[in-house]
Amino acid sequence: MILEELLGKPVWQMTGEELLFLARHGSQPSNTTTEESPSKEQRRYVYGLSGIARLFGCSLPIANRIKQSGKID
């Protein structure tokens, strides 16, 4: 299977075999130049409920629950 053809094909038209192939091999970059990530994690500061929601990828009510729980500063 050619990866470029599968990337252009809508998901609803794929067979199970094509979908599994894309899931296994689609996340690998096609070019070999990759940037090295620094050894230390960069801290990302966000502000407000919308920042928490974007950071965790959740809705505003869930972000409010996370904030109210006191588990994050």
Short mmCIF file of N, CA and C in Angstrom, two decimals:
data_model
loop_
_atom_site.label_atom_id
_atom_site.label_comp_id
_atom_site.label_asym_id
_atom_site.label_seq_id
_atom_site.Cartn_x
_atom_site.Cartn_y
_atom_site.Cartn_z
N MET A 1 0.84 -1.18 0.00
CA MET A 1 0.00 0.00 0.00
C MET A 1 0.88 1.24 0.00
N ILE A 2 0.45 2.26 -0.70
CA ILE A 2 1.19 3.50 -0.76
C ILE A 2 0.60 4.46 0.26
N LEU A 3 1.47 4.96 1.14
CA LEU A 3 1.04 5.81 2.24
C LEU A 3 0.40 7.10 1.73
N GLU A 4 0.94 7.70 0.69
CA GLU A 4 0.40 8.95 0.17
C GLU A 4 -1.02 8.78 -0.34
N GLU A 5 -1.31 7.63 -0.96
CA GLU A 5 -2.66 7.36 -1.45
C GLU A 5 -3.64 7.24 -0.29
N LEU A 6 -3.22 6.56 0.77
CA LEU A 6 -4.10 6.38 1.92
C LEU A 6 -4.34 7.68 2.66
N LEU A 7 -3.33 8.56 2.71
CA LEU A 7 -3.52 9.83 3.39
C LEU A 7 -4.53 10.71 2.66
N GLY A 8 -4.67 10.53 1.37
CA GLY A 8 -5.63 11.30 0.60
C GLY A 8 -7.02 10.69 0.55
N LYS A 9 -7.16 9.48 1.04
CA LYS A 9 -8.44 8.76 0.96
C LYS A 9 -9.27 9.05 2.21
N PRO A 10 -10.58 9.33 2.07
CA PRO A 10 -11.42 9.53 3.26
C PRO A 10 -11.48 8.25 4.11
N VAL A 11 -11.57 8.44 5.41
CA VAL A 11 -11.56 7.30 6.33
C VAL A 11 -12.75 6.38 6.10
N TRP A 12 -13.90 6.95 5.77
CA TRP A 12 -15.08 6.10 5.61
C TRP A 12 -15.00 5.21 4.38
N GLN A 13 -14.05 5.47 3.48
CA GLN A 13 -13.89 4.63 2.30
C GLN A 13 -12.81 3.57 2.49
N MET A 14 -12.09 3.60 3.59
CA MET A 14 -10.99 2.66 3.81
C MET A 14 -11.50 1.32 4.29
N THR A 15 -10.76 0.28 3.93
CA THR A 15 -11.03 -1.04 4.48
C THR A 15 -10.34 -1.14 5.83
N GLY A 16 -10.65 -2.17 6.57
CA GLY A 16 -10.01 -2.36 7.86
C GLY A 16 -8.51 -2.52 7.73
N GLU A 17 -8.08 -3.22 6.71
CA GLU A 17 -6.65 -3.43 6.48
C GLU A 17 -5.94 -2.10 6.21
N GLU A 18 -6.57 -1.26 5.38
CA GLU A 18 -5.97 0.04 5.08
C GLU A 18 -5.90 0.92 6.31
N LEU A 19 -6.94 0.90 7.12
CA LEU A 19 -6.97 1.71 8.33
C LEU A 19 -5.89 1.28 9.32
N LEU A 20 -5.72 -0.03 9.49
CA LEU A 20 -4.68 -0.52 10.38
C LEU A 20 -3.29 -0.19 9.86
N PHE A 21 -3.09 -0.29 8.55
CA PHE A 21 -1.81 0.07 7.95
C PHE A 21 -1.50 1.53 8.20
N LEU A 22 -2.50 2.39 8.02
CA LEU A 22 -2.30 3.81 8.24
C LEU A 22 -2.03 4.13 9.70
N ALA A 23 -2.70 3.41 10.60
CA ALA A 23 -2.49 3.63 12.03
C ALA A 23 -1.07 3.23 12.44
N ARG A 24 -0.54 2.19 11.84
CA ARG A 24 0.80 1.72 12.20
C ARG A 24 1.90 2.56 11.56
N HIS A 25 1.71 2.93 10.30
CA HIS A 25 2.78 3.57 9.55
C HIS A 25 2.54 5.05 9.26
N GLY A 26 1.37 5.56 9.53
CA GLY A 26 1.05 6.93 9.20
C GLY A 26 1.67 7.95 10.12
N SER A 27 2.02 7.56 11.34
CA SER A 27 2.58 8.52 12.29
C SER A 27 4.06 8.75 12.07
N GLN A 28 4.70 7.91 11.26
CA GLN A 28 6.13 8.09 10.99
C GLN A 28 6.30 9.19 9.97
N PRO A 29 7.20 10.16 10.24
CA PRO A 29 7.39 11.23 9.27
C PRO A 29 8.02 10.72 7.99
N SER A 30 7.62 11.31 6.87
CA SER A 30 8.14 10.86 5.58
C SER A 30 9.56 11.34 5.35
N ASN A 31 9.92 12.49 5.92
CA ASN A 31 11.31 12.94 5.78
C ASN A 31 12.11 12.53 7.00
N THR A 32 13.40 12.45 6.86
CA THR A 32 14.24 11.95 7.94
C THR A 32 14.78 13.05 8.83
N THR A 33 14.51 14.31 8.51
CA THR A 33 15.01 15.40 9.34
C THR A 33 14.02 15.65 10.47
N THR A 34 14.45 15.41 11.67
CA THR A 34 13.63 15.66 12.84
C THR A 34 14.41 16.51 13.81
N GLU A 35 13.70 17.35 14.52
CA GLU A 35 14.35 18.17 15.52
C GLU A 35 14.43 17.39 16.82
N GLU A 36 15.56 17.53 17.48
CA GLU A 36 15.74 16.86 18.75
C GLU A 36 15.05 17.68 19.83
N SER A 37 14.31 17.02 20.69
CA SER A 37 13.66 17.73 21.77
C SER A 37 14.64 17.89 22.92
N PRO A 38 14.56 19.00 23.63
CA PRO A 38 15.48 19.21 24.74
C PRO A 38 15.21 18.19 25.84
N SER A 39 16.24 17.90 26.62
CA SER A 39 16.11 16.88 27.65
C SER A 39 15.18 17.32 28.76
N LYS A 40 15.13 18.61 29.04
CA LYS A 40 14.22 19.11 30.07
C LYS A 40 12.88 19.45 29.44
N GLU A 41 11.83 19.21 30.19
CA GLU A 41 10.51 19.57 29.71
C GLU A 41 10.33 21.07 29.82
N GLN A 42 9.75 21.67 28.80
CA GLN A 42 9.43 23.08 28.87
C GLN A 42 8.12 23.24 29.61
N ARG A 43 8.08 24.17 30.51
CA ARG A 43 6.84 24.43 31.23
C ARG A 43 5.95 25.31 30.37
N ARG A 44 4.71 24.94 30.32
CA ARG A 44 3.73 25.73 29.59
C ARG A 44 2.76 26.32 30.59
N TYR A 45 2.70 27.63 30.65
CA TYR A 45 1.78 28.29 31.54
C TYR A 45 0.53 28.69 30.77
N VAL A 46 -0.60 28.40 31.37
CA VAL A 46 -1.87 28.81 30.79
C VAL A 46 -2.65 29.56 31.86
N TYR A 47 -3.57 30.37 31.42
CA TYR A 47 -4.33 31.20 32.33
C TYR A 47 -5.82 31.02 32.09
N GLY A 48 -6.56 30.91 33.17
CA GLY A 48 -8.01 30.83 33.10
C GLY A 48 -8.51 29.44 32.74
N LEU A 49 -9.83 29.35 32.76
CA LEU A 49 -10.46 28.07 32.45
C LEU A 49 -10.26 27.67 31.00
N SER A 50 -10.26 28.64 30.10
CA SER A 50 -10.07 28.29 28.69
C SER A 50 -8.66 27.75 28.45
N GLY A 51 -7.67 28.28 29.17
CA GLY A 51 -6.31 27.76 29.05
C GLY A 51 -6.20 26.34 29.57
N ILE A 52 -6.85 26.06 30.69
CA ILE A 52 -6.86 24.71 31.25
C ILE A 52 -7.55 23.75 30.28
N ALA A 53 -8.66 24.19 29.72
CA ALA A 53 -9.40 23.35 28.77
C ALA A 53 -8.56 23.03 27.55
N ARG A 54 -7.83 24.03 27.02
CA ARG A 54 -6.97 23.78 25.86
C ARG A 54 -5.80 22.87 26.22
N LEU A 55 -5.22 23.08 27.40
CA LEU A 55 -4.06 22.28 27.81
C LEU A 55 -4.41 20.81 27.95
N PHE A 56 -5.54 20.51 28.57
CA PHE A 56 -5.93 19.13 28.80
C PHE A 56 -6.85 18.57 27.71
N GLY A 57 -7.28 19.41 26.79
CA GLY A 57 -8.16 18.96 25.72
C GLY A 57 -9.53 18.54 26.21
N CYS A 58 -10.09 19.34 27.10
CA CYS A 58 -11.40 18.99 27.65
C CYS A 58 -12.33 20.19 27.54
N SER A 59 -13.55 20.01 28.01
CA SER A 59 -14.54 21.08 27.96
C SER A 59 -14.35 22.04 29.13
N LEU A 60 -15.02 23.18 29.07
CA LEU A 60 -14.92 24.16 30.15
C LEU A 60 -15.45 23.64 31.49
N PRO A 61 -16.59 22.91 31.52
CA PRO A 61 -17.03 22.37 32.82
C PRO A 61 -16.03 21.39 33.44
N ILE A 62 -15.39 20.57 32.61
CA ILE A 62 -14.38 19.64 33.14
C ILE A 62 -13.17 20.43 33.62
N ALA A 63 -12.79 21.48 32.88
CA ALA A 63 -11.67 22.32 33.30
C ALA A 63 -11.98 22.99 34.64
N ASN A 64 -13.21 23.39 34.83
CA ASN A 64 -13.61 23.99 36.10
C ASN A 64 -13.51 22.97 37.24
N ARG A 65 -13.90 21.73 36.98
CA ARG A 65 -13.77 20.68 38.00
C ARG A 65 -12.31 20.43 38.36
N ILE A 66 -11.44 20.44 37.34
CA ILE A 66 -10.01 20.23 37.59
C ILE A 66 -9.47 21.37 38.45
N LYS A 67 -9.87 22.59 38.15
CA LYS A 67 -9.40 23.76 38.91
C LYS A 67 -9.91 23.71 40.35
N GLN A 68 -11.19 23.36 40.50
CA GLN A 68 -11.79 23.32 41.83
C GLN A 68 -11.25 22.19 42.70
N SER A 69 -10.71 21.14 42.06
CA SER A 69 -10.21 20.01 42.84
C SER A 69 -8.93 20.36 43.60
N GLY A 70 -8.21 21.37 43.15
CA GLY A 70 -6.99 21.80 43.83
C GLY A 70 -5.78 20.97 43.48
N LYS A 71 -5.87 20.11 42.48
CA LYS A 71 -4.74 19.26 42.11
C LYS A 71 -3.72 20.00 41.26
N ILE A 72 -4.11 21.12 40.68
CA ILE A 72 -3.18 21.95 39.92
C ILE A 72 -3.18 23.35 40.50
N ASP A 73 -2.11 24.06 40.27
CA ASP A 73 -2.02 25.45 40.76
C ASP A 73 -2.58 26.41 39.75
#
